[in-house]
Short mmCIF file of C-alpha atoms and ligand atoms in Angstrom, two decimals:
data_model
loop_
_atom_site.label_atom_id
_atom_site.label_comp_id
_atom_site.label_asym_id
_atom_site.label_seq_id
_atom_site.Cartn_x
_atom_site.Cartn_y
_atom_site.Cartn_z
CA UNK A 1 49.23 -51.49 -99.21
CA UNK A 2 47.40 -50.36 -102.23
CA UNK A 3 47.25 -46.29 -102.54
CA UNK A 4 43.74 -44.91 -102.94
CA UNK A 5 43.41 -41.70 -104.98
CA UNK A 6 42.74 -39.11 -102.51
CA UNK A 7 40.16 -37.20 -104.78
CA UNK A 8 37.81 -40.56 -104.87
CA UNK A 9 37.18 -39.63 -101.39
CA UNK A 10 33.93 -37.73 -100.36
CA UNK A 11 34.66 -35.69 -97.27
CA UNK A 12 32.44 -37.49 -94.99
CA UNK A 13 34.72 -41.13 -96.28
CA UNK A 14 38.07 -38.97 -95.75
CA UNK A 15 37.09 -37.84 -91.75
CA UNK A 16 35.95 -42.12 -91.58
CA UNK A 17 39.70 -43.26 -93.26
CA UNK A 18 41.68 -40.31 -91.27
CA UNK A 19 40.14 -41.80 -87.98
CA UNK A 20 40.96 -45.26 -88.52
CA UNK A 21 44.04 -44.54 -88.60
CA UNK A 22 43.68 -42.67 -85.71
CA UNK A 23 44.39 -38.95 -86.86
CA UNK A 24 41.50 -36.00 -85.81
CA UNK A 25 38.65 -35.61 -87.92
CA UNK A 26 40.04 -31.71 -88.52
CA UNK A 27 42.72 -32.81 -90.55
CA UNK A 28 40.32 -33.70 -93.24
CA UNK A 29 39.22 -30.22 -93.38
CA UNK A 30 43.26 -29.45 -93.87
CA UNK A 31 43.66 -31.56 -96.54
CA UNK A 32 40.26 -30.90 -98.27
CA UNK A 33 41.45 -26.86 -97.98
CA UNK A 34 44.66 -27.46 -99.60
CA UNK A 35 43.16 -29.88 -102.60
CA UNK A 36 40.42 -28.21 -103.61
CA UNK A 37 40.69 -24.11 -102.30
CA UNK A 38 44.27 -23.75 -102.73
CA UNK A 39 44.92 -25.96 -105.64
CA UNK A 40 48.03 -27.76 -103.69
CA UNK A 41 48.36 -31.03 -105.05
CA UNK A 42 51.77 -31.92 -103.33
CA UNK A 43 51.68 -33.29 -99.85
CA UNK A 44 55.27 -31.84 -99.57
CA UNK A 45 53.83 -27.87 -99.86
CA UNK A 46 51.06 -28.68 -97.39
CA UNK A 47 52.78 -26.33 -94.63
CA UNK A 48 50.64 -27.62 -91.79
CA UNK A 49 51.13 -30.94 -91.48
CA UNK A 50 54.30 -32.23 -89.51
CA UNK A 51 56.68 -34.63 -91.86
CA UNK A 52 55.61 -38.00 -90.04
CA UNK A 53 52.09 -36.93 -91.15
CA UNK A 54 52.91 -36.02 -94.74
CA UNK A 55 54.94 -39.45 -94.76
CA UNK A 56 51.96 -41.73 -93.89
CA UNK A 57 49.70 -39.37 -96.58
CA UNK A 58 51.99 -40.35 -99.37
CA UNK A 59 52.37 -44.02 -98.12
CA UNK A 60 48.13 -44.32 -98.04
CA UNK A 61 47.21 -42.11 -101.12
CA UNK A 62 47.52 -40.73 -104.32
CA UNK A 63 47.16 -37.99 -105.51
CA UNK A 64 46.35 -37.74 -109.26
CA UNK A 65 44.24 -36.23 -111.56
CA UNK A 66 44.22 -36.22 -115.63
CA UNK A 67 47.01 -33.66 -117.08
CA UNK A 68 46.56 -31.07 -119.61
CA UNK A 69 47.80 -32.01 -122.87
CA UNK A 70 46.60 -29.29 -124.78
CA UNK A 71 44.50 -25.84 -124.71
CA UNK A 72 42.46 -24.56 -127.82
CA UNK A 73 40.68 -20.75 -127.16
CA UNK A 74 38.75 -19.51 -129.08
CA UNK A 75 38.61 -15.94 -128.87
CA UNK A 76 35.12 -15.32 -130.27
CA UNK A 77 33.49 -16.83 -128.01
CA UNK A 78 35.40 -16.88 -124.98
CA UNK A 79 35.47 -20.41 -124.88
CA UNK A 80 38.60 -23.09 -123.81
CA UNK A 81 38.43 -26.36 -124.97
CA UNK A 82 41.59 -28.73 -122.67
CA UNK A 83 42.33 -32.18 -123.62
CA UNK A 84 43.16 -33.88 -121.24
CA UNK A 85 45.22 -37.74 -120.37
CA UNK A 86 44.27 -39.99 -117.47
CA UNK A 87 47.19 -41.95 -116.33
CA UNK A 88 46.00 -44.89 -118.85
CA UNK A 89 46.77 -43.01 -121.36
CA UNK A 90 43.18 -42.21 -122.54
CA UNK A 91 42.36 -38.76 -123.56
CA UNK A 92 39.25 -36.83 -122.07
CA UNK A 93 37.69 -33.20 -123.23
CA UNK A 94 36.20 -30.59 -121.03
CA UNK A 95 35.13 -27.47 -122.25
CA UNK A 96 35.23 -24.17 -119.97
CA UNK A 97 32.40 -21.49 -121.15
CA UNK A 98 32.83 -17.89 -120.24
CA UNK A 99 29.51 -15.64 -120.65
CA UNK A 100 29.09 -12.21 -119.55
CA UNK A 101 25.81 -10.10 -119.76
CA UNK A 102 25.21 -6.97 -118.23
CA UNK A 103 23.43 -8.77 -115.44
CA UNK A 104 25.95 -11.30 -114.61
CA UNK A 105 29.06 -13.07 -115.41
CA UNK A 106 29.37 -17.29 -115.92
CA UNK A 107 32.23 -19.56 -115.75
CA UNK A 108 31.02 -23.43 -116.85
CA UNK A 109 32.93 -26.53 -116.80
CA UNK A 110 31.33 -29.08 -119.82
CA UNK A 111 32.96 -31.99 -118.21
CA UNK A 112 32.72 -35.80 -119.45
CA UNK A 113 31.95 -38.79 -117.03
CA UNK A 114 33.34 -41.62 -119.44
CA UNK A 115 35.98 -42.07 -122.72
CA UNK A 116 33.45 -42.64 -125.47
CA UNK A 117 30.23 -43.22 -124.84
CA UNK A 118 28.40 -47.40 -125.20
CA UNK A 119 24.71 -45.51 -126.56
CA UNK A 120 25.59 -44.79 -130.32
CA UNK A 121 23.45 -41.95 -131.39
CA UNK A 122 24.18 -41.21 -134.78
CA UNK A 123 24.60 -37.59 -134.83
CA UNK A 124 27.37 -37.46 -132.04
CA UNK A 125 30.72 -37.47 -132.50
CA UNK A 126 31.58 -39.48 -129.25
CA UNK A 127 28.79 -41.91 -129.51
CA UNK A 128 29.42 -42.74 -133.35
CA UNK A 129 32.59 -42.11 -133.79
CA UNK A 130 35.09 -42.79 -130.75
CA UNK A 131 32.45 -45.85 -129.21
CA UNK A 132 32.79 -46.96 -125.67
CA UNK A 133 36.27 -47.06 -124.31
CA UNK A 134 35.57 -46.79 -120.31
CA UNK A 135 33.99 -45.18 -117.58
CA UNK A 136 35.67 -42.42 -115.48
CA UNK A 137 36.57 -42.39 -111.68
CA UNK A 138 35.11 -39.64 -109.50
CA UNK A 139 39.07 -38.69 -109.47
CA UNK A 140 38.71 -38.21 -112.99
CA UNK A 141 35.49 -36.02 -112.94
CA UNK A 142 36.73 -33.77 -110.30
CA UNK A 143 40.08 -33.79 -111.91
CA UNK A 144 39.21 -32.41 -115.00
CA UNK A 145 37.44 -28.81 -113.03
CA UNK A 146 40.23 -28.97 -110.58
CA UNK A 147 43.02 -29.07 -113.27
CA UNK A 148 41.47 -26.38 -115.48
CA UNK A 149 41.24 -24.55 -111.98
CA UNK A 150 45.34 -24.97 -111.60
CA UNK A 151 45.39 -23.80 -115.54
CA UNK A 152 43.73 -20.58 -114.56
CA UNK A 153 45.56 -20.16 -111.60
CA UNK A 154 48.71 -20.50 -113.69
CA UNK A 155 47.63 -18.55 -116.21
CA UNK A 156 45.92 -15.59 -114.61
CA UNK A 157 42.70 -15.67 -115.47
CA UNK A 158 39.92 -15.90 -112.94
CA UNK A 159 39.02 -19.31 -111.29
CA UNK A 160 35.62 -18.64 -110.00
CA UNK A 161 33.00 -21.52 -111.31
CA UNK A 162 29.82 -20.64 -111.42
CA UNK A 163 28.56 -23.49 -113.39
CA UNK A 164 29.01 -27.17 -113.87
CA UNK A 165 27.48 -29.09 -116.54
CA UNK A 166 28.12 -33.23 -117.29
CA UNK A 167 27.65 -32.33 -121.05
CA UNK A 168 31.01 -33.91 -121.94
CA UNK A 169 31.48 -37.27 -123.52
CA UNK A 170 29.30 -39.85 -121.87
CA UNK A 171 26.04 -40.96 -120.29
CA UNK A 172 26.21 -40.06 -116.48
CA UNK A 173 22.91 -42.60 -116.02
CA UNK A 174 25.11 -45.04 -117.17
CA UNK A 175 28.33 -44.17 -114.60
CA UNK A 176 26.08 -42.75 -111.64
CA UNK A 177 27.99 -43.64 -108.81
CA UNK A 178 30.93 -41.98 -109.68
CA UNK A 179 29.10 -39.24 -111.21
CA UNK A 180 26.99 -38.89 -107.79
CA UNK A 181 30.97 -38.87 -105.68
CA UNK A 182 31.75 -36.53 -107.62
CA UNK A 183 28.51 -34.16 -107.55
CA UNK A 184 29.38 -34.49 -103.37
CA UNK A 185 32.69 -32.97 -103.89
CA UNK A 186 31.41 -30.37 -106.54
CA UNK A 187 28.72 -29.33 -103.95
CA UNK A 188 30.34 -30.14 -100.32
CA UNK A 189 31.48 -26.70 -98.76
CA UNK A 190 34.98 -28.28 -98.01
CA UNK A 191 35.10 -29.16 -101.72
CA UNK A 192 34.19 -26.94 -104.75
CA UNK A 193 31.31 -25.66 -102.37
CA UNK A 194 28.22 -25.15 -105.60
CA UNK A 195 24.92 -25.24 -105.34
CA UNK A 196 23.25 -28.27 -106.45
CA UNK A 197 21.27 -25.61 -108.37
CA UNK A 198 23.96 -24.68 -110.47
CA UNK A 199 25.08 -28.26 -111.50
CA UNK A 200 23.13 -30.08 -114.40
CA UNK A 201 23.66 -33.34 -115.99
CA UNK A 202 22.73 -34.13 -119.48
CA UNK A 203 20.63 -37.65 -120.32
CA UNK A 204 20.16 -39.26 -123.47
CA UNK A 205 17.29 -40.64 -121.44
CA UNK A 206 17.91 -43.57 -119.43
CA UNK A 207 16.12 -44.97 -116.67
CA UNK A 208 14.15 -45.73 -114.30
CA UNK A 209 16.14 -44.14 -111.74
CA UNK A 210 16.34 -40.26 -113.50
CA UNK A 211 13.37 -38.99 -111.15
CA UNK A 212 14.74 -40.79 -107.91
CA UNK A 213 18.51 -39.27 -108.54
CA UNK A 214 17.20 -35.60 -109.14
CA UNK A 215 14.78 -35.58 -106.24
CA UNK A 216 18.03 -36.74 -104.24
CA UNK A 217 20.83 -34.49 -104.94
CA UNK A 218 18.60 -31.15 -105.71
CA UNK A 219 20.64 -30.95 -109.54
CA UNK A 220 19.58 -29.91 -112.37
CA UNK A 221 18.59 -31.72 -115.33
CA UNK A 222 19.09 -31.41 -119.23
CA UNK A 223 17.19 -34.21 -121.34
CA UNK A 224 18.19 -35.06 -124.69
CA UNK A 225 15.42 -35.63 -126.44
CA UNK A 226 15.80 -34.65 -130.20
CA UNK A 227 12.59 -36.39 -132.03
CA UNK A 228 9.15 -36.13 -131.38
CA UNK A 229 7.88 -39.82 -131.84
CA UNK A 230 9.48 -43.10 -130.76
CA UNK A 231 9.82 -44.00 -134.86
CA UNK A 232 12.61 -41.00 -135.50
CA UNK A 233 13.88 -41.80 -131.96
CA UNK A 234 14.60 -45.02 -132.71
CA UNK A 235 15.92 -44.27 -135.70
CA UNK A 236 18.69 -41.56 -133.99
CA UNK A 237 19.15 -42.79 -131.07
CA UNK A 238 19.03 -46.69 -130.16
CA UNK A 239 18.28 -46.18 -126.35
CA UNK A 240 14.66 -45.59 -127.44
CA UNK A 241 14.25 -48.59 -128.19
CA UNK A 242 14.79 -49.70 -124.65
CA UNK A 243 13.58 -46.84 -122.66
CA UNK A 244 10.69 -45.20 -125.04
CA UNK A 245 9.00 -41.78 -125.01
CA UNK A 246 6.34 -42.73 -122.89
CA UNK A 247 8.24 -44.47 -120.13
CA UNK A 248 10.64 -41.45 -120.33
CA UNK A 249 7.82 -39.31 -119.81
CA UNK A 250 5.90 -40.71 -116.75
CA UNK A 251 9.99 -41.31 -115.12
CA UNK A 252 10.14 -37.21 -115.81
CA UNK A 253 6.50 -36.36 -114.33
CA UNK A 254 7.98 -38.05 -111.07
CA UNK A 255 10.53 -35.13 -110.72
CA UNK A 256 9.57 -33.24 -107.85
CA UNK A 257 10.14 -29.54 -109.44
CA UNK A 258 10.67 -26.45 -107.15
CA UNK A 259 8.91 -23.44 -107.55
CA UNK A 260 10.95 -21.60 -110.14
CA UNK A 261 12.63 -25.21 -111.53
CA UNK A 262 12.13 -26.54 -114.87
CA UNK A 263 13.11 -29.61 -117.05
CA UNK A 264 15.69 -28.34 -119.78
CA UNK A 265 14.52 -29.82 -123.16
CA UNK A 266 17.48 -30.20 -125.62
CA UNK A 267 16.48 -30.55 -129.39
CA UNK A 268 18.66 -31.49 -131.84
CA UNK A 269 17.85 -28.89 -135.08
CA UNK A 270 17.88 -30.80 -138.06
CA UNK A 271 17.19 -30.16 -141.39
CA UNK A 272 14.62 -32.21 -142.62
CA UNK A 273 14.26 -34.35 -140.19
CA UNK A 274 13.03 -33.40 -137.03
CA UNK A 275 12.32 -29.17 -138.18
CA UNK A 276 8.74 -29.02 -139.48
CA UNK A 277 5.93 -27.80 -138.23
CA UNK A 278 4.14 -31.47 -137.92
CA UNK A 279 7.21 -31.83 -135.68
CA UNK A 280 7.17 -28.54 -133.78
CA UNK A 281 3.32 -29.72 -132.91
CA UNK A 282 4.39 -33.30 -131.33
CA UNK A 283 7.09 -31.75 -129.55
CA UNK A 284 4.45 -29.81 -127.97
CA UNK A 285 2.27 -31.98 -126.96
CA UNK A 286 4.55 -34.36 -125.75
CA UNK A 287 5.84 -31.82 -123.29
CA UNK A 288 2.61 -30.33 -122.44
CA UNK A 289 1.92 -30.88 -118.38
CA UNK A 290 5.75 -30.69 -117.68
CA UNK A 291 7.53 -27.53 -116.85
CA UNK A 292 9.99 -27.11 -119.24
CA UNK A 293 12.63 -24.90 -120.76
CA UNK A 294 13.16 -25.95 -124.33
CA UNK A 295 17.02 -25.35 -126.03
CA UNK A 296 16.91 -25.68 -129.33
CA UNK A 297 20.57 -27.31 -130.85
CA UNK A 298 21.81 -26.25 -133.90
CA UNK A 299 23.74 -29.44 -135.42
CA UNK A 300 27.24 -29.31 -135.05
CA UNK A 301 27.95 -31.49 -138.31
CA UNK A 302 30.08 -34.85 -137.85
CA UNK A 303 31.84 -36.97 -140.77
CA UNK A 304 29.97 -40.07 -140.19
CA UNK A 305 25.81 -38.43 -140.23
CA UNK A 306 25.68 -36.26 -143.09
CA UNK A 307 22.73 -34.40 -142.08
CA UNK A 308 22.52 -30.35 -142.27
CA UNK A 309 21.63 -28.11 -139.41
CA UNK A 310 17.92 -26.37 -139.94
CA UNK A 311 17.62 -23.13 -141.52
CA UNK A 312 17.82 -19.84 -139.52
CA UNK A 313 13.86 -20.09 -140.85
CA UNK A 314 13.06 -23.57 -139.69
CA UNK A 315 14.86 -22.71 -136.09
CA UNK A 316 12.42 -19.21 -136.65
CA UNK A 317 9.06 -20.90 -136.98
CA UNK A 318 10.04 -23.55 -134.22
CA UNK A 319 10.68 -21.02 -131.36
CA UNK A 320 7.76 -18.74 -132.52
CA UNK A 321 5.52 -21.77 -132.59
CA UNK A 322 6.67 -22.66 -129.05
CA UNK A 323 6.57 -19.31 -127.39
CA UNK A 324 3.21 -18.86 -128.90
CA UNK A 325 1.89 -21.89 -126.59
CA UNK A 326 3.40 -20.24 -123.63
CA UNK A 327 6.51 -22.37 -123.80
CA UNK A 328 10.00 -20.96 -123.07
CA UNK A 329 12.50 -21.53 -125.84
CA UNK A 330 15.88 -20.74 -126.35
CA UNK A 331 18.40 -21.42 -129.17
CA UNK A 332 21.63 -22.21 -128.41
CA UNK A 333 24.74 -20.85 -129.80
CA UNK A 334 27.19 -23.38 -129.67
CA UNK A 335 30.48 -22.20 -127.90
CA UNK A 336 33.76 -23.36 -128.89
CA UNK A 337 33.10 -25.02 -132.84
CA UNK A 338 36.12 -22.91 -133.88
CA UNK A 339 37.93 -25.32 -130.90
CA UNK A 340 36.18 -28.16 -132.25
CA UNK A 341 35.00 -28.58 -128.63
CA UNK A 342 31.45 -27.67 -129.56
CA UNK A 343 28.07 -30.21 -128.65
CA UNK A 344 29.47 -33.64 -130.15
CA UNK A 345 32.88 -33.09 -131.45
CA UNK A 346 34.98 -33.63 -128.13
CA UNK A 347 37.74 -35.53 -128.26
CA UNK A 348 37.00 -36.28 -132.34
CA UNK A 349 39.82 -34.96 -133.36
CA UNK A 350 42.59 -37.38 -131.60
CA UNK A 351 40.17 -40.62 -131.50
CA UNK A 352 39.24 -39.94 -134.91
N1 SAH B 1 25.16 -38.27 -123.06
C1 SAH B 1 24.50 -37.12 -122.60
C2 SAH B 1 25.43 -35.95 -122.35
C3 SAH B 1 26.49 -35.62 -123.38
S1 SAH B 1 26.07 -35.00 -124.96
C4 SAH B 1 23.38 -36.72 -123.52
O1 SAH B 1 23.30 -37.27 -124.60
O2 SAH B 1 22.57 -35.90 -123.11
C5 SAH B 1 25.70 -33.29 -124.76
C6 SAH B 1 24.67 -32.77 -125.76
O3 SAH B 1 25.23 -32.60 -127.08
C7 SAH B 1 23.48 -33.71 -125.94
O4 SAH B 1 22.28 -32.99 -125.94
C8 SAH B 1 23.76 -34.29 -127.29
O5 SAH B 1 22.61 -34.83 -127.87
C9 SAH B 1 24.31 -33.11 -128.04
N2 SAH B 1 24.98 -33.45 -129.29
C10 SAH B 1 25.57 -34.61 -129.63
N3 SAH B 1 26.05 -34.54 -130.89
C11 SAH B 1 25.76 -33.32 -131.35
C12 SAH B 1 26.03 -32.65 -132.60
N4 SAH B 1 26.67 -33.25 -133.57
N5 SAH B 1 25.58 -31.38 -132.73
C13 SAH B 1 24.94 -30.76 -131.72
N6 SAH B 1 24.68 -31.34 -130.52
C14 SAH B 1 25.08 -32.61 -130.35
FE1 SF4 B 2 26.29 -40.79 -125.76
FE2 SF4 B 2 25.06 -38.44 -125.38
FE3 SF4 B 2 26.55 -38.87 -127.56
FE4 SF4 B 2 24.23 -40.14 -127.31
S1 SF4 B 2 24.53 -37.91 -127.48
S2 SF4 B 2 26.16 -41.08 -127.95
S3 SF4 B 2 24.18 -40.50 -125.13
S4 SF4 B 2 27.29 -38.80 -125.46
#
């Protein structure tokens, strides 16, 4: 009999297994408590299940998730960057951001859905440099919050998530299923019990299918979008050329937003390129009619794009320009570039 891994199993699909062969619904709850609240990943230290029971769990599943290899902190910015192995030997990076205002405290997990990434943009690390290796498993998504979980637990330091982004290495549009498993375990109360509301994924823009998948599962989402006009698009990023501005558009107008929701806006700051004001104004407009949050993204430089970032200036005028037309506009400051885990460089340094 071939094992499954236990953490590719959405609640709802372990109560349906469990029954079949014939053991009570509650002892999915059991096992979900011990996986993913206690951090127990040994069917041996699962106290309260008899040893028949543990015997026919270890005959019928796994239970595996990618190891830590390493942990980089960097101490300015409270940020952990873990590299991690699947069991194929391929090495994954997720980030964990800690930020703390005087309002409220946040713990995210930047995890990746895939090793490499098949959509080439030429100012990212993963897509430019590493290339596509594979997808990863729901086992592997979850696995990478649940092991940094076990590395806090071991280590002291508090495991409360607040946050979950898919900002890793990847396009989740392009591994959905798995990504949408593992978005039921991140937000089932038996599982890592978040709020859709407080889980994003990050696009390149790839669809149809965006609008359909966000109306569904009540996430958040982050778009990529970087250039103004389908020409510098192209250029940057090939997947315009497939899925242009204006079909990106109308698939984004057919979000249905909440009342306080917004479209996140990522764009790319560089120098030169995409920074002036003729830019600033087709950014604008494009937008215009959609609620959106823009974050502007200071580039993280890579070997193979030898752009530069835009001038404290440049990203000056932008977010004036912005906030002028009633747009809100944030710049981001990217955590962990002293771990080389910052926007673009994951994984770089042991593919590279
Ligand atoms: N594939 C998805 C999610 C992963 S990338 C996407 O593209 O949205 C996460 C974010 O980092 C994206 O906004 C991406 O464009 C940005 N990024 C990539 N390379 C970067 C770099 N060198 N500097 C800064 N941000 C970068
Ligand atoms: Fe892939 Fe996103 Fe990098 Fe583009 S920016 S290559 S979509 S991971």
């Amino acid at each position: 009999m071939k094992k499954t891994n236990l953490f590719d199993f959405t609640y709802p699909e372990l109560e349906k297994t469990l029954e079949e062969i014939n053991l009570p619904r509650f002892r999915a709850k059991q096992l979900f408590d011990w996986l993913y609240k206690k951090l127990v990943f040994d069917f041996d230290l699962m106290s309260n299940f008899s040893s028949e029971q543990k015997r026919i769990f270890a005959k019928k599943f796994r239970l595996y998730i990618p190891t830590i290899e390493h942990v980089a902190h960097s101490s300015s910015d409270s940020s952990y960057k873990f590299l991690l192995k699947t069991d194929d030997g391929k090495q994954i990076e997720s980030v964990l951001i800690k930020e703390k205002t005087s309002s409220r405290e946040r713990s995210t997990i930047c995890v990746s859905c895939m090793v490499g990434c098949p959509l080439g943009c030429k100012f990212c690390a993963t897509g430019s440099e590493i290339g596509f290796v594979r997808k990863l498993s729901c086992a592997e998504i979850v696995g990478q919050v649940l092991a940094i979980l076990k590395h806090a637990q071991e280590n002291n330091y508090s495991q409360k998530i607040t946050n979950i982004v898919f900002m890793g290495m990847g396009e989740p549009f392009l591994n959905i299923e798995q990504v949408q498993k593992s978005i039921a375990l991140f937000t089932s109360t038996n599982g890592i019990s978040l709020s859709p509301s407080k889980i994003a994924v990050s696009t390149a823009g790839i669809g149809p299918g965006i609008a359909q998948f966000i109306n569904e599962t009540g996430i958040r989402l982050a778009v990529s979008l970087h250039f103004p006009t389908n020409e510098l698009r192209s250029e940057y990023m090939p997947i315009n050329k497939q899925f242009p501005l204006d079909k990106l558009f109308a698939e984004l107008k057919k979000i249905n937003l909440k009342k306080r929701d917004h479209i996140l806006i990522e764009y790319l700051m560089l120098d030169g390129i995409n920074d002036t004001l003729t830019h600033v104004k087709q950014l604008q407009k494009l937008v215009h009619g959609l609620k959106v949050k823009i974050n502007l993204i200071p580039y993280n430089p890579i070997k193979k794009f030898r752009a530069k970032t835009s001038s404290p200036k440049s990203i000056e005028n932008f977010v004036a320009y912005l906030k002028g037309k009633g747009i809100f506009t944030s710049v981001r400051h990217s955590k962990g570039i002293e771990v080389e885990g910052g926007c673009g460089q994951l994984a770089l340094k042991n593919h590279g």
